XYZ file of C-alpha atoms in Angstrom:
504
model
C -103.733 -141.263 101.655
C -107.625 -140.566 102.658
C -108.224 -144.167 103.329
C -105.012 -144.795 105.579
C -105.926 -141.978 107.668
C -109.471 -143.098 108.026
C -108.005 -146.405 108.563
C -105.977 -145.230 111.712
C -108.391 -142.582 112.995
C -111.931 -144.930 112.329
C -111.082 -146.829 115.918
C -111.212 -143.226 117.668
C -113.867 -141.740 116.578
C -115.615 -145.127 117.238
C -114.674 -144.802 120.849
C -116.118 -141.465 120.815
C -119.706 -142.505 119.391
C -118.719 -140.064 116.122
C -119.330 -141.203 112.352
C -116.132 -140.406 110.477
C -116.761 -139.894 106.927
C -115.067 -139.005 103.977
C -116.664 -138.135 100.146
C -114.893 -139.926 96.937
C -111.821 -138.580 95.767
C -111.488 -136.539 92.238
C -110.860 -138.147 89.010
C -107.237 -137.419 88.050
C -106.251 -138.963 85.300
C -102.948 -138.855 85.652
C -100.114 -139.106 88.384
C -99.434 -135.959 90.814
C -95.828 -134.862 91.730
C -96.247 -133.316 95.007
C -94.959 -132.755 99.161
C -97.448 -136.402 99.604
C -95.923 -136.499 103.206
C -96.726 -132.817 104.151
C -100.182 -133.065 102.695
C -100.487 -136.349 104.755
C -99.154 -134.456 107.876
C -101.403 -131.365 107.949
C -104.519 -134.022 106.955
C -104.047 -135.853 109.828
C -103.966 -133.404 112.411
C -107.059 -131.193 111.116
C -108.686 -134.643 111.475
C -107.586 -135.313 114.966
C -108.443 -131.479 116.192
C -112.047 -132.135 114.485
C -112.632 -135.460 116.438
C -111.109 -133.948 119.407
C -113.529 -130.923 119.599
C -116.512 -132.999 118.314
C -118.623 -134.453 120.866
C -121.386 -135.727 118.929
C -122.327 -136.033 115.006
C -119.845 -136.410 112.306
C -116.207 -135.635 110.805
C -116.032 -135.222 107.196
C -112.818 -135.823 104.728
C -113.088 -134.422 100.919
C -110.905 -133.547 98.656
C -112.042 -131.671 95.373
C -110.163 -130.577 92.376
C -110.519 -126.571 92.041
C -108.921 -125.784 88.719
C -106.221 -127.391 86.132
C -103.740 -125.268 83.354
C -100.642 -125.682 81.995
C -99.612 -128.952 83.816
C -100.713 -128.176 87.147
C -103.980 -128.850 89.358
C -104.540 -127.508 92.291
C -106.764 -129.389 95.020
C -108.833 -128.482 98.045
C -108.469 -130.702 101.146
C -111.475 -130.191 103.827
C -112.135 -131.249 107.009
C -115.757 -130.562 108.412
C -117.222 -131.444 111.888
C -120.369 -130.684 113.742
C -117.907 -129.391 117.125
C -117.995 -126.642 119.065
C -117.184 -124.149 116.409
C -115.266 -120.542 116.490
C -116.599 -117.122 117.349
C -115.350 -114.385 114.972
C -112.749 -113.262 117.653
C -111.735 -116.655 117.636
C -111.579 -117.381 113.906
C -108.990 -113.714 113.652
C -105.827 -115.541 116.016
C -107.136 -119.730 115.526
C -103.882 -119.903 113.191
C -101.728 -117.770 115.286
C -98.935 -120.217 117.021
C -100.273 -123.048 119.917
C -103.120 -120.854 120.426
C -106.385 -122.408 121.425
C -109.726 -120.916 121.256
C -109.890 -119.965 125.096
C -109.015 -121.140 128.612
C -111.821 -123.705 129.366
C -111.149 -125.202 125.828
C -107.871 -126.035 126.441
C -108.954 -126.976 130.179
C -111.340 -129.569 128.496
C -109.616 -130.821 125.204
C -105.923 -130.482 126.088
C -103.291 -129.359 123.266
C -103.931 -129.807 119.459
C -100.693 -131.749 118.069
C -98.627 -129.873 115.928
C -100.692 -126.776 115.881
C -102.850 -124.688 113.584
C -99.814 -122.508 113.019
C -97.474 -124.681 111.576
C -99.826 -126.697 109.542
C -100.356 -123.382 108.276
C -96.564 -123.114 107.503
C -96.726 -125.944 105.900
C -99.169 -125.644 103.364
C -97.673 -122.037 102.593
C -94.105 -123.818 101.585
C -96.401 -126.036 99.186
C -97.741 -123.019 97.576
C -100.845 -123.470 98.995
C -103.407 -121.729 101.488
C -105.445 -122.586 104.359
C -108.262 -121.363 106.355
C -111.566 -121.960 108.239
C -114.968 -121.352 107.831
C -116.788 -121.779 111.380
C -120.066 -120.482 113.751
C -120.329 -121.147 116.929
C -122.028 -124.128 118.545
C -122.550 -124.863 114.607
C -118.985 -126.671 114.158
C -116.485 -125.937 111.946
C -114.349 -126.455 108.666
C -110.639 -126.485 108.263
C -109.288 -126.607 104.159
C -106.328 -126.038 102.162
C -105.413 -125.616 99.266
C -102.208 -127.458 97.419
C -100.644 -127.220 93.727
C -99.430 -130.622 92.199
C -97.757 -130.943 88.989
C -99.450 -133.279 87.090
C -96.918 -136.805 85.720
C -97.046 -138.111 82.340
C -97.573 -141.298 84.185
C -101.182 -142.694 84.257
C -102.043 -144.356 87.230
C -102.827 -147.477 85.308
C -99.448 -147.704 84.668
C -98.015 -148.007 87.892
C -98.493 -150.994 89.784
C -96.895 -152.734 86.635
C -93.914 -150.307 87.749
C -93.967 -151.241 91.392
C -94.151 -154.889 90.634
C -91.073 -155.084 88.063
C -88.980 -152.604 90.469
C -86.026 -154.718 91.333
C -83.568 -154.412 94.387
C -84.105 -153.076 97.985
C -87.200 -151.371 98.485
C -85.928 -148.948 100.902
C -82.899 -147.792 99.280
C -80.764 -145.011 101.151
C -83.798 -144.163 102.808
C -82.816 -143.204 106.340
C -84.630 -144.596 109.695
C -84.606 -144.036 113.083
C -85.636 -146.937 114.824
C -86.573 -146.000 119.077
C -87.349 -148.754 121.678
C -86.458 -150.050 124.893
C -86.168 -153.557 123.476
C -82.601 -154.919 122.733
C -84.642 -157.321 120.692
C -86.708 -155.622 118.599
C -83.906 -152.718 117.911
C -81.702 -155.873 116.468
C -84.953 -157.395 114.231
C -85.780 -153.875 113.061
C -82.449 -152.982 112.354
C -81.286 -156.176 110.231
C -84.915 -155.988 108.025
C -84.179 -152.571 106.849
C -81.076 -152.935 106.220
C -81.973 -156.059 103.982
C -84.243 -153.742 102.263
C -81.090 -150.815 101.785
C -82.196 -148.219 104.378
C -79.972 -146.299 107.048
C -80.610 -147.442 110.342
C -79.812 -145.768 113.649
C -81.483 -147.099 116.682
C -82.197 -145.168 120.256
C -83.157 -147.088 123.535
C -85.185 -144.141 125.079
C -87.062 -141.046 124.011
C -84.790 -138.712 125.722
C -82.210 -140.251 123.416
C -84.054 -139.670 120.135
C -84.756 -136.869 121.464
C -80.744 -135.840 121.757
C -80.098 -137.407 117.937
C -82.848 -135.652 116.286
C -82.035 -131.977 117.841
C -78.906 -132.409 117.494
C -78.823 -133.194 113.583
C -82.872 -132.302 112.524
C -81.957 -133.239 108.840
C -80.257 -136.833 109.418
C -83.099 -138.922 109.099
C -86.500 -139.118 106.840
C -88.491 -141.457 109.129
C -88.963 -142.228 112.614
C -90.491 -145.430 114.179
C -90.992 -144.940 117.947
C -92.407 -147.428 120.315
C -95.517 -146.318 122.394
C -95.029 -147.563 125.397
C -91.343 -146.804 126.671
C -89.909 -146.128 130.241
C -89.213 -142.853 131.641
C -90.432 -140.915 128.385
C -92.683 -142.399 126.478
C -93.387 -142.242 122.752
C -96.260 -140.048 122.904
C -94.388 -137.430 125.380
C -90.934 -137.917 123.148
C -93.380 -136.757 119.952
C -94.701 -133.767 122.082
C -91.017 -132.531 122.831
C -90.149 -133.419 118.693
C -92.721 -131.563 117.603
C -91.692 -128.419 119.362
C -89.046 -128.368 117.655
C -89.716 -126.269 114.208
C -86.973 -128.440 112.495
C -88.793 -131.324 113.265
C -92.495 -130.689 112.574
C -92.797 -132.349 109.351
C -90.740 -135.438 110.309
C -93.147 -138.984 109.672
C -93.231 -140.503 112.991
C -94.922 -143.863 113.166
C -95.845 -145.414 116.306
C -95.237 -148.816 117.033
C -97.706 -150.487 119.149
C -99.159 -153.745 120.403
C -102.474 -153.306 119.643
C -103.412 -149.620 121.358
C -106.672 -148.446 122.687
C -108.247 -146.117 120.373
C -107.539 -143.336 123.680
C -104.084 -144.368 123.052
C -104.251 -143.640 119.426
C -106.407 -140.731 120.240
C -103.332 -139.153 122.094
C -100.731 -140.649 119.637
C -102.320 -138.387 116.736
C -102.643 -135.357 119.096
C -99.248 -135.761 120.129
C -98.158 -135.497 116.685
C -97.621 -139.091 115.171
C -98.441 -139.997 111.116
C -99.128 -143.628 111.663
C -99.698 -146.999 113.301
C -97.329 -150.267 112.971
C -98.827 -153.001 115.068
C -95.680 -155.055 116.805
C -94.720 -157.667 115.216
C -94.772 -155.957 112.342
C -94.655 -157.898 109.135
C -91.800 -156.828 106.679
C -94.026 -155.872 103.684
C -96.479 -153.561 105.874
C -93.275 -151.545 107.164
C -92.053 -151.137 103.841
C -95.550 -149.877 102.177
C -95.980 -147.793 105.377
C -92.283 -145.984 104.983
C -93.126 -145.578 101.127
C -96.303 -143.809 102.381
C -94.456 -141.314 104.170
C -91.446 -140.893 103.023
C -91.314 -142.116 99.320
C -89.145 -138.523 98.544
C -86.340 -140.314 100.451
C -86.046 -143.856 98.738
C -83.930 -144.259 95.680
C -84.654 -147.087 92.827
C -81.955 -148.142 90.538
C -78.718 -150.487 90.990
C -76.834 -147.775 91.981
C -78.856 -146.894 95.318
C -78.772 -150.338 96.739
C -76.740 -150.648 99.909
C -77.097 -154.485 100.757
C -78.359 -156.705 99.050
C -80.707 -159.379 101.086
C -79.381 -162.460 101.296
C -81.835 -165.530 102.726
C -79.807 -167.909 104.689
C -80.386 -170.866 103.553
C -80.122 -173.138 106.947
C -83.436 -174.351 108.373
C -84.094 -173.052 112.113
C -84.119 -174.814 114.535
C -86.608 -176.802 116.645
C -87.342 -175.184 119.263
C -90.320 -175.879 121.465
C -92.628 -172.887 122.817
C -91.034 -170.735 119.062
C -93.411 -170.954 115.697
C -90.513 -171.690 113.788
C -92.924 -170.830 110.176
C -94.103 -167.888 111.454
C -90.413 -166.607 112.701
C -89.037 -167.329 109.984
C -91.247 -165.980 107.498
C -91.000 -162.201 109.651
C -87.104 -162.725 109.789
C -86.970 -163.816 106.098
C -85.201 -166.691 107.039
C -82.060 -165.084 108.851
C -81.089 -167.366 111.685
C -78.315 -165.631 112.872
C -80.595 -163.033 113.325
C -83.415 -164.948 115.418
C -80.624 -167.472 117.643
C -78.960 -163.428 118.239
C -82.443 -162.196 118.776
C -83.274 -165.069 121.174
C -80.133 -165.017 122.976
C -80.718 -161.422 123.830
C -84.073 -162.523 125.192
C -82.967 -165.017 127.184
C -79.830 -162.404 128.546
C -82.388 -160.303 130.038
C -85.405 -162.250 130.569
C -84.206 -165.584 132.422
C -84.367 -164.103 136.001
C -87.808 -161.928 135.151
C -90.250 -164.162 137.500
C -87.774 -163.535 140.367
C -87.939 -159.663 139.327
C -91.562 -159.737 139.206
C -92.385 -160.679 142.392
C -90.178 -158.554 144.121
C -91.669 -155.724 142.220
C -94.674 -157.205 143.781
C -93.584 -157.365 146.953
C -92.627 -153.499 147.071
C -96.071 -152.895 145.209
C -94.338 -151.356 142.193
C -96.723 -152.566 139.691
C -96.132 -149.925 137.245
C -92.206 -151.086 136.534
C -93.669 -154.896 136.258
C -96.351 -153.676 134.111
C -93.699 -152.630 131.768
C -91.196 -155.770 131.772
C -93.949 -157.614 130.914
C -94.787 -155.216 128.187
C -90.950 -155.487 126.947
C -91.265 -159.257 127.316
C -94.109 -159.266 125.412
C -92.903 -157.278 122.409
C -89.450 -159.526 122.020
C -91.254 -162.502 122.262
C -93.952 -161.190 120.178
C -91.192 -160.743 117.480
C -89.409 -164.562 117.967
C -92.897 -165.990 118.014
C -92.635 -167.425 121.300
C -96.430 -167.713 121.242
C -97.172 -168.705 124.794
C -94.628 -166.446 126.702
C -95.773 -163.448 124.638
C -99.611 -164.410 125.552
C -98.951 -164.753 129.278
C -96.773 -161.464 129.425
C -99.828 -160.168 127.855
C -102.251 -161.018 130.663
C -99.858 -160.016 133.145
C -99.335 -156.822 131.887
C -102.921 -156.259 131.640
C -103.505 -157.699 135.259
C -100.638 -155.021 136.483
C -102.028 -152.340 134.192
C -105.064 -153.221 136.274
C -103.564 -152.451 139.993
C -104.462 -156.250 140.523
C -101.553 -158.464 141.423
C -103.266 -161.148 142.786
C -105.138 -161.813 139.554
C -101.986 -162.652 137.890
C -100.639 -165.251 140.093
C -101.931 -168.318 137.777
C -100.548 -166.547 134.735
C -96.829 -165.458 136.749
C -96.580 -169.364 137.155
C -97.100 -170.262 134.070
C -94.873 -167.899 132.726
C -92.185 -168.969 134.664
C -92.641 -172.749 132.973
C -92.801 -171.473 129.633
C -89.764 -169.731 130.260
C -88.083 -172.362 131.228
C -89.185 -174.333 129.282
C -88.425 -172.383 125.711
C -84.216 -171.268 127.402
C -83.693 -175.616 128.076
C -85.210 -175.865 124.429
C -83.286 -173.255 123.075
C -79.674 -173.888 125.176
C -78.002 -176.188 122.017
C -78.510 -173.104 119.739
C -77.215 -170.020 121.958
C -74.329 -169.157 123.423
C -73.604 -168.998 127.156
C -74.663 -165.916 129.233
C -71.890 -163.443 130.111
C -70.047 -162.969 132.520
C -71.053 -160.048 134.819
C -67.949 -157.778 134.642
C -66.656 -156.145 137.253
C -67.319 -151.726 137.250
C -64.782 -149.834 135.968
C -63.434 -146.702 138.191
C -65.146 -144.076 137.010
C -63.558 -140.661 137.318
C -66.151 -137.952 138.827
C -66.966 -134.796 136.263
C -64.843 -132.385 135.707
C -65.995 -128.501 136.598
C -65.894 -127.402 133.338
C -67.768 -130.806 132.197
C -70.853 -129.435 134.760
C -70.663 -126.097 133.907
C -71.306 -127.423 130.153
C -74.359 -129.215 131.379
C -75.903 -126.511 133.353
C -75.067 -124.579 130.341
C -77.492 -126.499 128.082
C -79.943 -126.764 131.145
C -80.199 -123.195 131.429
C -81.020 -122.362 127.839
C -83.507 -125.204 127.389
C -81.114 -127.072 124.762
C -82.071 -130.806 124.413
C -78.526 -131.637 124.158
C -78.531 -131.696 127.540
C -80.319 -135.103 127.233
C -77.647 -136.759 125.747
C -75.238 -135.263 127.675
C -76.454 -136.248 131.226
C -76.288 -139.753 129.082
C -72.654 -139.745 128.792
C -71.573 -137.609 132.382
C -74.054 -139.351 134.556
C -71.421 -141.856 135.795
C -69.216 -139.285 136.643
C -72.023 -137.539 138.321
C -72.335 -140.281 140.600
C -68.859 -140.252 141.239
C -68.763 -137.294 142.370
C -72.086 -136.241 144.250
C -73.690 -139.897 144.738
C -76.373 -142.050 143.102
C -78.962 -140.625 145.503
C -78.532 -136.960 144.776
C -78.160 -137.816 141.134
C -81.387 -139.921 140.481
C -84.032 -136.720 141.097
C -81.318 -134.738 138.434
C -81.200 -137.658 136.035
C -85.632 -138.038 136.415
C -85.908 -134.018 136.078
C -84.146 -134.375 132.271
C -85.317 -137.127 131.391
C -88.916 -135.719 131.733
C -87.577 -132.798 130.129
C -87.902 -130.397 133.514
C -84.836 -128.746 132.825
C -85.350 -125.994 135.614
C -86.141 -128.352 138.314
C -82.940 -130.027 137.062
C -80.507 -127.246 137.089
C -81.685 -125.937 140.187
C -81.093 -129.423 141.794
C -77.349 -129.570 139.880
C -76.557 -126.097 141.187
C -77.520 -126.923 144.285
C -75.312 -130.115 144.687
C -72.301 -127.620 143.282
C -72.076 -125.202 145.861
């Protein structure tokens, strides 16, 4: 636990010039029984509030064992930094909800994740207690306290455990998978299932945002892509997190590579953990047992599917590592011609796309096609188009167009090159079908939606989802578009003001 989070906080407190340290653990001799993922949860973000308010100096992790009876041991997590610190006024309401330690702190250092107050709650449904011990100008230092009963197990004995297990290895263990990508929702989707999870995948934030309010207790893990349209993965966490249902839900960011700033703001905003896109099978599965072990079965009885290799080779197909890809998909090729035929469905006009973009000087919507492209062909091993929608997306990222001319070029051959390579293998593209009449909403259908709008109800997310055609039907795709960007960025007011406004 204490070297993972070191492991995925180290690169920000780098960035900030700050030594991140962290003392030996306790000998325990035996195996604790214990909430690992809340411990994990309230750990991280004391962490990420102490390199937040720390400007210069240190962060320190310990844990220490305080006392051990009757098959129980209680432990005493601490965070320390050499920060700002807390007056005594300060120190009486730190723990009282989202409350920061005055105006020009929060002008300076922003919000602090999930807030002191409900790591506080947490640690009180453990049977623990927290607290701080702080001066001002002199830093500070955030502990808790946690009961664990203590396993018959020994430790020694359980990587012989873990190695003889046998079966899926995330049995009835339920996901939800969130990305933009067509691509990487299938790939995700198919490896956890081969490993016996529950998979449910959302294309936005605002729609993970509509599952996970509307049923809090479906799911026992969330992976969420970073760097998403509209809402974004760190602004999707911020909304979750409000949520008091949802404040102990793992959320694990997927990323292609992030700044430590980026991971800086991923923490704040609430997220457990880093998977680096592609992600290789075995480091999802020892990440989800990491936070969410309670969940998974073992046994016969909790497997689901069993994984099944296919046993035909992949094809040749120039511009694709086929060892590589087929090593990540585990050797499924209906999985990777599907995957690639999805790529090439979306992908085969993107040049064309780009430089219109270009011409209008919308960089930031080809700045994130090319991060799209980049992530499915990250995932197929399409080495060369991944690497030049890299540098494009950097380029764009940039505000320099021109830069990325070279690159755009030879994008477009690789392109081409890898769909002629590929065109044996896939199916033909689909035909474009014609629009259906659509039927414009219904007055008690809008008086449902301002309904939710008005109380602040994120069901109103998914239900702009499934009215917005007959929205447009009835009011046009111009008035519609500010509504439909109001909710999606969660500005319900501005919203229903706009809605109501259209209706009379």
């Amino acid at each position: 636990m204490i070297s993972n989070l070191v492991d995925v906080l180290s690169p920000v407190a780098a960035a900030k010039g700050i030594a991140l340290e962290w003392a030996p653990l306790p000998e325990v001799a035996a195996t604790l029984i214990g909430d690992a993922q809340r411990v994990s949860q309230v750990l991280y973000n004391l962490t990420g509030n102490a390199l937040k308010f720390t400007s210069e100096g240190h962060v320190a992790v310990s844990v220490q064992a305080l006392s051990e009876e009757a098959g129980w041991i209680t432990l005493r997590f601490a965070v320390r930094d050499t920060g700002i610190g807390l007056a005594p006024e300060q120190r009486e309401r730190v723990f009282d909800a989202f409350v920061q330690a005055d105006e020009s702190t929060q002008r300076r250092y922003g919000g602090t994740g999930l807030g002191l107050a409900i790591c506080q709650r947490l640690v009180t449904l453990m049977g623990g207690q927290m607290g701080v011990d702080s001066r001002l100008g002199e830093g500070s230092e955030f502990w808790f306290t946690v009961p664990f009963e203590i396993d018959g197990t020994t430790v020694q004995e359980l990587p012989a455990k873990l190695t003889d297990s046998e079966g899926p290895r995330l049995a009835c263990l339920r996901v939800l998978v969130v990305d933009d990508s067509p691509v990487n929702l299938d790939i995700a989707r198919r490896l956890l299932e081969l490993e016996g999870a529950h998979c449910t995948v959302a294309e936005s934030g605002r729609a993970a945002i509509a599952k996970l309010s509307a049923a809090p207790d479906a799911f026992d893990l969330v992976l969420m892509d970073v760097q998403m349209p509209e809402l974004n993965g760190i602004d999707a966490t911020q909304a979750i997190r409000s949520i008091p249902a949802l404040a102990a839900l793992p959320i694990i960011a997927l990323t292609a590579g992030a700044l430590p700033s980026q991971r800086e703001r991923a923490i704040h905003a609430g997220m457990n953990d880093f998977l680096t896109k592609p992600f290789e099978l075995d480091t999802l599965v020892a990440t989800a047992h990491r936070w969410a072990s309670h969940a998974i079965k073992t046994g016969s009885a909790a497997v689901l599917q069993a994984p099944v290799k296919a046993t035909n080779s992949f094809p040749d197909i120039a511009g694709i590592d086929t060892a590589a890809v087929s090593r990540r998909l585990l050797g499924d090729r209906a999985l990777f011609l599907s995957a690639l035929t999805r790529l090439r469905d979306e992908f085969f006009n993107v040049v064309n796309e780009i430089r219109t973009m270009l011409a209008h000087h919308d960089l930031d919507t080809a700045r994130q096609r090319m991060h799209k492209l980049r992530g499915g062909a990250g995932n197929l091993s399409a080495v060369a188009v991944a690497e030049f929608a890299a540098r494009l997306e950097t380029a764009y990222e940039g505000g320099n167009a021109s830069a990325g001319e070279a690159d755009l070029l030879q994008l477009d051959a690789a392109l081409t090159h890898l769909f002629r390579s590929a065109k044996p293998w896939l199916s033909p593209p689909p035909a474009t079908a014609a629009a259906d009449n659509v039927a414009p909403i219904t007055d008690d259908a809008l008086s449902h939606l301002t309904a939710s709008l008005r109380s602040n109800d994120f069901a109103a997310l998914s239900e702009l989802e499934a009215l917005h055609a007959g929205l447009v039907a009835r009011f046009g795709a111009a008035a519609i578009e500010p509504v439909a960007t109001a909710v999606e960025g969660l500005r319900f007011k501005p919203a229903l003001d706009l809605l109501q406004a259209l209706a009379e």
